[in-house]
Amino acid sequence: MSDRKLNMKRVRDAMIWLTLIAGISALLFFSIMRKSNAEVKTLVVEIEKINDGEQLISEKEIKQILQLAAGKTITKANIKTLNLRKLEAKLNKDKRIQRADLYFDSKNRLHAHIIQKKPIMRVIEEEGGEYYLDENGKQVPVTRGSAVRVPLVTGIRDTFSLVNTKSDRPSKLKQVFDIMKYVAKDPFLTALIEQAHVEHDSIGDIVLIPKLGREKLIFGDASDIQAKFDNLKIFYRDGMPKLGWSRYKSLNLKYSHQVRGMLANPEHAAKIKPILRDTLTAQLIKKDNK
């Protein structure tokens, strides 16, 4: 093949490719223009549930936030007039939302995908106010019509600030938060603990209230959290089946390598040997069962 014919073939191939590219670009341009000039067909709100289908925020509230932020009804808006990043930022300012993502699909439907914050405790203040704390120590408002089942916390006198849950300063709020954060990661403890209360005496012990049983769990402070709960699990596993589930009015977890139980009825002491009259340790339980 001569050089002239080869060059002509190359030119022809190049022209074909340029024509194809121009055609595809034109199609994309007109498709984008047509899409941007189209109206939003519908708004689809997808909220990731918490626990057993619980919600902090509703689909209706999401739609209201978006409508106020856009200044118009979303489903009648022109696609090109909506600033999705601005709308996302508005949603993310809501303290109940961990993350919001907005996007359009091929059918001009606007999707709002919402990840909610995950509360681990609900604080009831002395003055009557209340709020949740999430797993990151951030405050989450309690709103009417929505509730998440988490342990209640009472007796807190510290004013909330993020510092109280993030720093090493041993405020009562910080200590209870650390305990509840541990509880939230343990299925057994999550099923067990219903409430935490800070005593207002000179010691200021943190007391845990179980969902079942009459005994209070005197936790003390937030030191040795894992060891205290490990001792409690041993007590429930090895002690309670032998000694009875209704004998104690309190279980003290403050002592190293042991659980001390105060009897609800002192007359039961004679039936629990060699356990002392008003105390019970995990070590003695094991010894008694051998």
PDB file of C-alpha atoms in Angstrom:
ATOM      1  CA  MET A   1       0.000   0.000   0.000  1.00  0.00           C
ATOM      2  CA  SER A   2       1.391   3.406  -1.001  1.00  0.00           C
ATOM      3  CA  ASP A   3       2.100   6.084   1.572  1.00  0.00           C
ATOM      4  CA  ARG A   4      -0.636   8.261   0.068  1.00  0.00           C
ATOM      5  CA  LYS A   5      -3.306   5.554   0.432  1.00  0.00           C
ATOM      6  CA  LEU A   6      -2.133   4.804   3.977  1.00  0.00           C
ATOM      7  CA  ASN A   7      -2.407   8.462   4.943  1.00  0.00           C
ATOM      8  CA  MET A   8      -5.894   8.702   3.413  1.00  0.00           C
ATOM      9  CA  LYS A   9      -7.014   5.660   5.429  1.00  0.00           C
ATOM     10  CA  ARG A  10      -5.699   7.203   8.628  1.00  0.00           C
ATOM     11  CA  VAL A  11      -7.490  10.473   7.889  1.00  0.00           C
ATOM     12  CA  ARG A  12     -10.732   8.622   7.140  1.00  0.00           C
ATOM     13  CA  ASP A  13     -10.481   6.588  10.373  1.00  0.00           C
ATOM     14  CA  ALA A  14      -9.759   9.718  12.352  1.00  0.00           C
ATOM     15  CA  MET A  15     -12.791  11.470  10.850  1.00  0.00           C
ATOM     16  CA  ILE A  16     -15.003   8.508  11.716  1.00  0.00           C
ATOM     17  CA  TRP A  17     -13.804   8.535  15.322  1.00  0.00           C
ATOM     18  CA  LEU A  18     -14.218  12.297  15.608  1.00  0.00           C
ATOM     19  CA  THR A  19     -17.756  12.031  14.244  1.00  0.00           C
ATOM     20  CA  LEU A  20     -18.601   9.278  16.754  1.00  0.00           C
ATOM     21  CA  ILE A  21     -17.144  11.245  19.653  1.00  0.00           C
ATOM     22  CA  ALA A  22     -18.979  14.397  18.582  1.00  0.00           C
ATOM     23  CA  GLY A  23     -22.228  12.457  18.270  1.00  0.00           C
ATOM     24  CA  ILE A  24     -21.871  10.852  21.687  1.00  0.00           C
ATOM     25  CA  SER A  25     -20.948  14.194  23.258  1.00  0.00           C
ATOM     26  CA  ALA A  26     -23.995  15.820  21.679  1.00  0.00           C
ATOM     27  CA  LEU A  27     -26.251  13.048  22.970  1.00  0.00           C
ATOM     28  CA  LEU A  28     -24.797  13.400  26.464  1.00  0.00           C
ATOM     29  CA  PHE A  29     -25.161  17.174  26.339  1.00  0.00           C
ATOM     30  CA  PHE A  30     -28.793  17.078  25.271  1.00  0.00           C
ATOM     31  CA  SER A  31     -29.509  14.292  27.775  1.00  0.00           C
ATOM     32  CA  ILE A  32     -28.013  16.351  30.592  1.00  0.00           C
ATOM     33  CA  MET A  33     -29.873  19.459  29.456  1.00  0.00           C
ATOM     34  CA  ARG A  34     -33.133  17.545  29.236  1.00  0.00           C
ATOM     35  CA  LYS A  35     -32.575  16.063  32.716  1.00  0.00           C
ATOM     36  CA  SER A  36     -31.626  19.382  34.274  1.00  0.00           C
ATOM     37  CA  ASN A  37     -34.718  21.021  32.815  1.00  0.00           C
ATOM     38  CA  ALA A  38     -36.948  18.235  34.111  1.00  0.00           C
ATOM     39  CA  GLU A  39     -38.887  18.361  37.362  1.00  0.00           C
ATOM     40  CA  VAL A  40     -38.279  16.096  40.329  1.00  0.00           C
ATOM     41  CA  LYS A  41     -40.627  13.163  39.813  1.00  0.00           C
ATOM     42  CA  THR A  42     -40.812  12.128  43.467  1.00  0.00           C
ATOM     43  CA  LEU A  43     -38.879  12.258  46.738  1.00  0.00           C
ATOM     44  CA  VAL A  44     -37.837   8.904  48.184  1.00  0.00           C
ATOM     45  CA  VAL A  45     -36.753   9.007  51.849  1.00  0.00           C
ATOM     46  CA  GLU A  46     -34.751   6.039  53.160  1.00  0.00           C
ATOM     47  CA  ILE A  47     -34.049   6.106  56.914  1.00  0.00           C
ATOM     48  CA  GLU A  48     -31.783   3.449  58.414  1.00  0.00           C
ATOM     49  CA  LYS A  49     -33.548   2.135  61.496  1.00  0.00           C
ATOM     50  CA  ILE A  50     -32.086   1.935  65.012  1.00  0.00           C
ATOM     51  CA  ASN A  51     -32.292  -1.245  67.082  1.00  0.00           C
ATOM     52  CA  ASP A  52     -35.682  -2.862  66.395  1.00  0.00           C
ATOM     53  CA  GLY A  53     -36.962  -0.431  63.801  1.00  0.00           C
ATOM     54  CA  GLU A  54     -36.860   2.646  66.040  1.00  0.00           C
ATOM     55  CA  GLN A  55     -36.546   6.151  64.597  1.00  0.00           C
ATOM     56  CA  LEU A  56     -35.409   9.488  65.969  1.00  0.00           C
ATOM     57  CA  ILE A  57     -36.653  11.375  62.927  1.00  0.00           C
ATOM     58  CA  SER A  58     -39.556  10.667  60.579  1.00  0.00           C
ATOM     59  CA  GLU A  59     -39.940  10.723  56.816  1.00  0.00           C
ATOM     60  CA  LYS A  60     -42.342  13.638  57.198  1.00  0.00           C
ATOM     61  CA  GLU A  61     -39.728  15.664  59.102  1.00  0.00           C
ATOM     62  CA  ILE A  62     -37.085  14.968  56.447  1.00  0.00           C
ATOM     63  CA  LYS A  63     -39.418  16.233  53.723  1.00  0.00           C
ATOM     64  CA  GLN A  64     -40.239  19.350  55.755  1.00  0.00           C
ATOM     65  CA  ILE A  65     -36.539  20.156  56.284  1.00  0.00           C
ATOM     66  CA  LEU A  66     -35.826  19.776  52.568  1.00  0.00           C
ATOM     67  CA  GLN A  67     -38.807  21.885  51.556  1.00  0.00           C
ATOM     68  CA  LEU A  68     -37.825  24.706  53.908  1.00  0.00           C
ATOM     69  CA  ALA A  69     -34.203  24.558  52.751  1.00  0.00           C
ATOM     70  CA  ALA A  70     -35.178  24.583  49.072  1.00  0.00           C
ATOM     71  CA  GLY A  71     -37.829  27.257  49.529  1.00  0.00           C
ATOM     72  CA  LYS A  72     -40.228  25.290  47.367  1.00  0.00           C
ATOM     73  CA  THR A  73     -42.055  21.994  47.081  1.00  0.00           C
ATOM     74  CA  ILE A  74     -39.374  19.471  46.139  1.00  0.00           C
ATOM     75  CA  THR A  75     -41.557  17.411  43.815  1.00  0.00           C
ATOM     76  CA  LYS A  76     -42.402  20.500  41.742  1.00  0.00           C
ATOM     77  CA  ALA A  77     -38.871  21.852  41.601  1.00  0.00           C
ATOM     78  CA  ASN A  78     -36.709  21.972  38.501  1.00  0.00           C
ATOM     79  CA  ILE A  79     -33.745  19.636  38.958  1.00  0.00           C
ATOM     80  CA  LYS A  80     -31.170  22.241  37.919  1.00  0.00           C
ATOM     81  CA  THR A  81     -32.418  24.663  40.589  1.00  0.00           C
ATOM     82  CA  LEU A  82     -31.662  22.267  43.463  1.00  0.00           C
ATOM     83  CA  ASN A  83     -28.269  22.455  45.148  1.00  0.00           C
ATOM     84  CA  LEU A  84     -27.939  18.962  46.611  1.00  0.00           C
ATOM     85  CA  ARG A  85     -24.818  19.787  48.654  1.00  0.00           C
ATOM     86  CA  LYS A  86     -26.621  22.696  50.285  1.00  0.00           C
ATOM     87  CA  LEU A  87     -29.641  20.520  51.061  1.00  0.00           C
ATOM     88  CA  GLU A  88     -27.395  17.799  52.516  1.00  0.00           C
ATOM     89  CA  ALA A  89     -25.684  20.366  54.728  1.00  0.00           C
ATOM     90  CA  LYS A  90     -29.077  21.475  56.048  1.00  0.00           C
ATOM     91  CA  LEU A  91     -30.041  17.897  56.919  1.00  0.00           C
ATOM     92  CA  ASN A  92     -26.680  17.224  58.562  1.00  0.00           C
ATOM     93  CA  LYS A  93     -27.217  20.165  60.919  1.00  0.00           C
ATOM     94  CA  ASP A  94     -30.054  18.242  62.562  1.00  0.00           C
ATOM     95  CA  LYS A  95     -28.652  16.702  65.762  1.00  0.00           C
ATOM     96  CA  ARG A  96     -30.562  13.477  65.173  1.00  0.00           C
ATOM     97  CA  ILE A  97     -28.832  12.781  61.862  1.00  0.00           C
ATOM     98  CA  GLN A  98     -25.387  11.207  61.603  1.00  0.00           C
ATOM     99  CA  ARG A  99     -25.180  11.547  57.818  1.00  0.00           C
ATOM    100  CA  ALA A 100     -27.480  12.484  54.929  1.00  0.00           C
ATOM    101  CA  ASP A 101     -26.846  11.706  51.248  1.00  0.00           C
ATOM    102  CA  LEU A 102     -28.958  13.054  48.369  1.00  0.00           C
ATOM    103  CA  TYR A 103     -28.862  11.841  44.760  1.00  0.00           C
ATOM    104  CA  PHE A 104     -31.000  11.537  41.625  1.00  0.00           C
ATOM    105  CA  ASP A 105     -31.645   8.251  39.865  1.00  0.00           C
ATOM    106  CA  SER A 106     -32.244   7.732  36.134  1.00  0.00           C
ATOM    107  CA  LYS A 107     -35.985   8.307  36.571  1.00  0.00           C
ATOM    108  CA  ASN A 108     -35.563  11.794  38.066  1.00  0.00           C
ATOM    109  CA  ARG A 109     -36.420  10.598  41.558  1.00  0.00           C
ATOM    110  CA  LEU A 110     -34.610  12.374  44.380  1.00  0.00           C
ATOM    111  CA  HIS A 111     -33.366   9.943  47.033  1.00  0.00           C
ATOM    112  CA  ALA A 112     -32.602  11.039  50.605  1.00  0.00           C
ATOM    113  CA  HIS A 113     -30.605   8.371  52.432  1.00  0.00           C
ATOM    114  CA  ILE A 114     -30.495   9.085  56.172  1.00  0.00           C
ATOM    115  CA  ILE A 115     -28.216   7.500  58.785  1.00  0.00           C
ATOM    116  CA  GLN A 116     -29.466   8.321  62.273  1.00  0.00           C
ATOM    117  CA  LYS A 117     -27.336   8.812  65.348  1.00  0.00           C
ATOM    118  CA  LYS A 118     -27.344   5.877  67.771  1.00  0.00           C
ATOM    119  CA  PRO A 119     -28.250   6.844  71.348  1.00  0.00           C
ATOM    120  CA  ILE A 120     -26.818   4.721  74.157  1.00  0.00           C
ATOM    121  CA  MET A 121     -28.466   6.487  77.122  1.00  0.00           C
ATOM    122  CA  ARG A 122     -31.282   8.904  77.924  1.00  0.00           C
ATOM    123  CA  VAL A 123     -30.526  11.514  80.579  1.00  0.00           C
ATOM    124  CA  ILE A 124     -33.373  12.832  82.746  1.00  0.00           C
ATOM    125  CA  GLU A 125     -32.204  16.116  84.260  1.00  0.00           C
ATOM    126  CA  GLU A 126     -33.049  17.275  87.770  1.00  0.00           C
ATOM    127  CA  GLU A 127     -35.016  20.215  86.340  1.00  0.00           C
ATOM    128  CA  GLY A 128     -37.092  17.926  84.116  1.00  0.00           C
ATOM    129  CA  GLY A 129     -35.304  18.304  80.801  1.00  0.00           C
ATOM    130  CA  GLU A 130     -34.023  15.268  78.966  1.00  0.00           C
ATOM    131  CA  TYR A 131     -31.752  14.291  76.106  1.00  0.00           C
ATOM    132  CA  TYR A 132     -29.969  11.313  74.599  1.00  0.00           C
ATOM    133  CA  LEU A 133     -26.227  10.805  74.333  1.00  0.00           C
ATOM    134  CA  ASP A 134     -25.000   8.918  71.291  1.00  0.00           C
ATOM    135  CA  GLU A 135     -22.019   6.573  71.092  1.00  0.00           C
ATOM    136  CA  ASN A 136     -19.713   9.546  70.420  1.00  0.00           C
ATOM    137  CA  GLY A 137     -20.869  11.479  73.475  1.00  0.00           C
ATOM    138  CA  LYS A 138     -22.895  13.971  71.435  1.00  0.00           C
ATOM    139  CA  GLN A 139     -26.224  15.290  72.629  1.00  0.00           C
ATOM    140  CA  VAL A 140     -29.316  14.174  70.709  1.00  0.00           C
ATOM    141  CA  PRO A 141     -32.686  15.843  71.369  1.00  0.00           C
ATOM    142  CA  VAL A 142     -35.736  13.934  72.556  1.00  0.00           C
ATOM    143  CA  THR A 143     -38.718  14.771  70.358  1.00  0.00           C
ATOM    144  CA  ARG A 144     -42.417  14.004  70.645  1.00  0.00           C
ATOM    145  CA  GLY A 145     -43.612  10.951  68.782  1.00  0.00           C
ATOM    146  CA  SER A 146     -40.232   9.252  68.654  1.00  0.00           C
ATOM    147  CA  ALA A 147     -38.447   7.261  71.338  1.00  0.00           C
ATOM    148  CA  VAL A 148     -35.483   4.901  71.411  1.00  0.00           C
ATOM    149  CA  ARG A 149     -35.265   2.193  74.073  1.00  0.00           C
ATOM    150  CA  VAL A 150     -31.993   2.835  75.892  1.00  0.00           C
ATOM    151  CA  PRO A 151     -31.123   2.906  79.616  1.00  0.00           C
ATOM    152  CA  LEU A 152     -32.419   5.911  81.542  1.00  0.00           C
ATOM    153  CA  VAL A 153     -29.906   7.962  83.530  1.00  0.00           C
ATOM    154  CA  THR A 154     -31.028   9.956  86.568  1.00  0.00           C
ATOM    155  CA  GLY A 155     -29.300  11.924  89.306  1.00  0.00           C
ATOM    156  CA  ILE A 156     -26.948  13.780  86.928  1.00  0.00           C
ATOM    157  CA  ARG A 157     -26.242  17.317  88.102  1.00  0.00           C
ATOM    158  CA  ASP A 158     -23.506  18.112  85.587  1.00  0.00           C
ATOM    159  CA  THR A 159     -24.525  20.528  82.849  1.00  0.00           C
ATOM    160  CA  PHE A 160     -24.041  18.857  79.491  1.00  0.00           C
ATOM    161  CA  SER A 161     -21.099  19.795  77.343  1.00  0.00           C
ATOM    162  CA  LEU A 162     -19.149  17.684  74.876  1.00  0.00           C
ATOM    163  CA  VAL A 163     -16.111  18.177  77.126  1.00  0.00           C
ATOM    164  CA  ASN A 164     -17.874  16.237  79.881  1.00  0.00           C
ATOM    165  CA  THR A 165     -17.992  13.117  77.707  1.00  0.00           C
ATOM    166  CA  LYS A 166     -14.708  13.495  75.841  1.00  0.00           C
ATOM    167  CA  SER A 167     -12.163  14.582  78.429  1.00  0.00           C
ATOM    168  CA  ASP A 168     -10.528  12.602  81.202  1.00  0.00           C
ATOM    169  CA  ARG A 169     -12.127  14.852  83.818  1.00  0.00           C
ATOM    170  CA  PRO A 170     -14.057  12.454  86.097  1.00  0.00           C
ATOM    171  CA  SER A 171     -17.452  14.176  86.017  1.00  0.00           C
ATOM    172  CA  LYS A 172     -20.418  11.964  86.849  1.00  0.00           C
ATOM    173  CA  LEU A 173     -21.763  12.414  83.332  1.00  0.00           C
ATOM    174  CA  LYS A 174     -18.446  11.247  81.886  1.00  0.00           C
ATOM    175  CA  GLN A 175     -18.349   8.221  84.199  1.00  0.00           C
ATOM    176  CA  VAL A 176     -21.919   7.143  83.441  1.00  0.00           C
ATOM    177  CA  PHE A 177     -21.272   7.652  79.720  1.00  0.00           C
ATOM    178  CA  ASP A 178     -18.221   5.364  79.861  1.00  0.00           C
ATOM    179  CA  ILE A 179     -20.237   2.673  81.660  1.00  0.00           C
ATOM    180  CA  MET A 180     -23.185   2.913  79.247  1.00  0.00           C
ATOM    181  CA  LYS A 181     -20.849   2.838  76.257  1.00  0.00           C
ATOM    182  CA  TYR A 182     -19.499  -0.484  77.538  1.00  0.00           C
ATOM    183  CA  VAL A 183     -23.036  -1.768  78.190  1.00  0.00           C
ATOM    184  CA  ALA A 184     -24.145  -0.862  74.656  1.00  0.00           C
ATOM    185  CA  LYS A 185     -21.461  -3.133  73.166  1.00  0.00           C
ATOM    186  CA  ASP A 186     -22.437  -6.176  75.246  1.00  0.00           C
ATOM    187  CA  PRO A 187     -25.709  -7.974  74.301  1.00  0.00           C
ATOM    188  CA  PHE A 188     -26.107  -9.512  77.770  1.00  0.00           C
ATOM    189  CA  LEU A 189     -25.656  -6.192  79.569  1.00  0.00           C
ATOM    190  CA  THR A 190     -27.858  -4.377  77.054  1.00  0.00           C
ATOM    191  CA  ALA A 191     -30.664  -6.813  77.840  1.00  0.00           C
ATOM    192  CA  LEU A 192     -29.998  -6.525  81.600  1.00  0.00           C
ATOM    193  CA  ILE A 193     -29.556  -2.831  82.437  1.00  0.00           C
ATOM    194  CA  GLU A 194     -32.604  -0.560  82.477  1.00  0.00           C
ATOM    195  CA  GLN A 195     -31.387   2.474  84.408  1.00  0.00           C
ATOM    196  CA  ALA A 196     -28.350   4.150  85.945  1.00  0.00           C
ATOM    197  CA  HIS A 197     -28.697   6.504  88.901  1.00  0.00           C
ATOM    198  CA  VAL A 198     -26.134   8.735  90.614  1.00  0.00           C
ATOM    199  CA  GLU A 199     -26.633   8.833  94.380  1.00  0.00           C
ATOM    200  CA  HIS A 200     -26.630  12.277  95.972  1.00  0.00           C
ATOM    201  CA  ASP A 201     -24.905  11.281  99.204  1.00  0.00           C
ATOM    202  CA  SER A 202     -21.298  12.037 100.122  1.00  0.00           C
ATOM    203  CA  ILE A 203     -19.993   9.053  98.141  1.00  0.00           C
ATOM    204  CA  GLY A 204     -21.989   9.594  94.962  1.00  0.00           C
ATOM    205  CA  ASP A 205     -22.039   5.965  93.828  1.00  0.00           C
ATOM    206  CA  ILE A 206     -23.372   5.070  90.405  1.00  0.00           C
ATOM    207  CA  VAL A 207     -26.141   2.483  90.856  1.00  0.00           C
ATOM    208  CA  LEU A 208     -27.455   0.306  88.020  1.00  0.00           C
ATOM    209  CA  ILE A 209     -31.026  -0.982  87.990  1.00  0.00           C
ATOM    210  CA  PRO A 210     -31.668  -4.280  86.144  1.00  0.00           C
ATOM    211  CA  LYS A 211     -34.828  -4.931  84.135  1.00  0.00           C
ATOM    212  CA  LEU A 212     -35.466  -8.134  86.073  1.00  0.00           C
ATOM    213  CA  GLY A 213     -34.858  -8.810  89.745  1.00  0.00           C
ATOM    214  CA  ARG A 214     -35.173  -6.687  92.864  1.00  0.00           C
ATOM    215  CA  GLU A 215     -31.482  -6.086  93.529  1.00  0.00           C
ATOM    216  CA  LYS A 216     -29.671  -2.828  92.787  1.00  0.00           C
ATOM    217  CA  LEU A 217     -26.167  -3.063  91.335  1.00  0.00           C
ATOM    218  CA  ILE A 218     -23.836  -0.710  93.202  1.00  0.00           C
ATOM    219  CA  PHE A 219     -21.198   0.056  90.587  1.00  0.00           C
ATOM    220  CA  GLY A 220     -19.327   2.843  92.376  1.00  0.00           C
ATOM    221  CA  ASP A 221     -17.334   4.873  89.858  1.00  0.00           C
ATOM    222  CA  ALA A 222     -16.221   4.128  86.297  1.00  0.00           C
ATOM    223  CA  SER A 223     -12.968   2.424  87.255  1.00  0.00           C
ATOM    224  CA  ASP A 224     -12.378  -1.232  86.251  1.00  0.00           C
ATOM    225  CA  ILE A 225     -15.575  -1.385  84.204  1.00  0.00           C
ATOM    226  CA  GLN A 226     -14.804  -4.682  82.498  1.00  0.00           C
ATOM    227  CA  ALA A 227     -13.656  -6.412  85.699  1.00  0.00           C
ATOM    228  CA  LYS A 228     -16.804  -5.356  87.570  1.00  0.00           C
ATOM    229  CA  PHE A 229     -19.102  -6.627  84.846  1.00  0.00           C
ATOM    230  CA  ASP A 230     -17.097  -9.859  84.534  1.00  0.00           C
ATOM    231  CA  ASN A 231     -17.589 -10.462  88.266  1.00  0.00           C
ATOM    232  CA  LEU A 232     -21.301  -9.754  87.903  1.00  0.00           C
ATOM    233  CA  LYS A 233     -21.617 -12.272  85.064  1.00  0.00           C
ATOM    234  CA  ILE A 234     -19.871 -14.924  87.172  1.00  0.00           C
ATOM    235  CA  PHE A 235     -22.254 -14.166  90.028  1.00  0.00           C
ATOM    236  CA  TYR A 236     -25.334 -14.479  87.831  1.00  0.00           C
ATOM    237  CA  ARG A 237     -24.026 -17.654  86.197  1.00  0.00           C
ATOM    238  CA  ASP A 238     -22.690 -19.515  89.246  1.00  0.00           C
ATOM    239  CA  GLY A 239     -24.337 -17.907  92.255  1.00  0.00           C
ATOM    240  CA  MET A 240     -27.914 -16.943  91.551  1.00  0.00           C
ATOM    241  CA  PRO A 241     -29.130 -20.386  90.372  1.00  0.00           C
ATOM    242  CA  LYS A 242     -27.928 -21.889  93.672  1.00  0.00           C
ATOM    243  CA  LEU A 243     -28.805 -19.089  96.048  1.00  0.00           C
ATOM    244  CA  GLY A 244     -32.031 -17.754  94.570  1.00  0.00           C
ATOM    245  CA  TRP A 245     -32.938 -14.730  92.477  1.00  0.00           C
ATOM    246  CA  SER A 246     -34.903 -12.774  95.063  1.00  0.00           C
ATOM    247  CA  ARG A 247     -32.683 -12.936  98.141  1.00  0.00           C
ATOM    248  CA  TYR A 248     -30.715  -9.722  97.672  1.00  0.00           C
ATOM    249  CA  LYS A 249     -31.654  -6.090  97.767  1.00  0.00           C
ATOM    250  CA  SER A 250     -28.264  -4.978  96.430  1.00  0.00           C
ATOM    251  CA  LEU A 251     -25.135  -6.376  94.815  1.00  0.00           C
ATOM    252  CA  ASN A 252     -21.965  -4.392  95.399  1.00  0.00           C
ATOM    253  CA  LEU A 253     -19.490  -4.529  92.485  1.00  0.00           C
ATOM    254  CA  LYS A 254     -16.986  -2.054  93.930  1.00  0.00           C
ATOM    255  CA  TYR A 255     -14.656  -4.653  95.428  1.00  0.00           C
ATOM    256  CA  SER A 256     -11.860  -6.392  93.543  1.00  0.00           C
ATOM    257  CA  HIS A 257     -12.527  -9.976  92.370  1.00  0.00           C
ATOM    258  CA  GLN A 258     -15.820 -10.253  94.207  1.00  0.00           C
ATOM    259  CA  VAL A 259     -19.480  -9.377  94.372  1.00  0.00           C
ATOM    260  CA  ARG A 260     -20.956  -8.545  97.769  1.00  0.00           C
ATOM    261  CA  GLY A 261     -24.663  -9.084  98.160  1.00  0.00           C
ATOM    262  CA  MET A 262     -26.830  -7.515 100.848  1.00  0.00           C
ATOM    263  CA  LEU A 263     -29.751  -9.742 101.782  1.00  0.00           C
ATOM    264  CA  ALA A 264     -33.273  -8.408 101.468  1.00  0.00           C
ATOM    265  CA  ASN A 265     -34.272 -10.563 104.454  1.00  0.00           C
ATOM    266  CA  PRO A 266     -31.600 -11.257 107.127  1.00  0.00           C
ATOM    267  CA  GLU A 267     -33.397 -14.501 108.016  1.00  0.00           C
ATOM    268  CA  HIS A 268     -32.120 -15.985 104.756  1.00  0.00           C
ATOM    269  CA  ALA A 269     -28.540 -15.779 106.021  1.00  0.00           C
ATOM    270  CA  ALA A 270     -28.735 -19.102 107.868  1.00  0.00           C
ATOM    271  CA  LYS A 271     -29.633 -20.877 104.638  1.00  0.00           C
ATOM    272  CA  ILE A 272     -26.608 -19.572 102.738  1.00  0.00           C
ATOM    273  CA  LYS A 273     -23.482 -21.281 104.061  1.00  0.00           C
ATOM    274  CA  PRO A 274     -20.577 -20.563 104.205  1.00  0.00           C
ATOM    275  CA  ILE A 275     -21.645 -17.150 102.887  1.00  0.00           C
ATOM    276  CA  LEU A 276     -21.465 -14.333 105.419  1.00  0.00           C
ATOM    277  CA  ARG A 277     -24.686 -12.813 106.739  1.00  0.00           C
ATOM    278  CA  ASP A 278     -24.717  -9.739 104.532  1.00  0.00           C
ATOM    279  CA  THR A 279     -22.047 -10.354 101.908  1.00  0.00           C
ATOM    280  CA  LEU A 280     -21.439 -12.760  99.080  1.00  0.00           C
ATOM    281  CA  THR A 281     -18.297 -13.123  96.986  1.00  0.00           C
ATOM    282  CA  ALA A 282     -17.826 -14.887  93.680  1.00  0.00           C
ATOM    283  CA  GLN A 283     -14.933 -16.877  95.188  1.00  0.00           C
ATOM    284  CA  LEU A 284     -17.087 -18.206  98.037  1.00  0.00           C
ATOM    285  CA  ILE A 285     -19.791 -19.212  95.601  1.00  0.00           C
ATOM    286  CA  LYS A 286     -17.328 -21.292  93.600  1.00  0.00           C
ATOM    287  CA  LYS A 287     -15.968 -22.875  96.771  1.00  0.00           C
ATOM    288  CA  ASP A 288     -19.475 -23.708  98.001  1.00  0.00           C
ATOM    289  CA  ASN A 289     -20.400 -25.378  94.703  1.00  0.00           C
ATOM    290  CA  LYS A 290     -17.383 -27.752  94.671  1.00  0.00           C
TER     291      LYS A 290
END
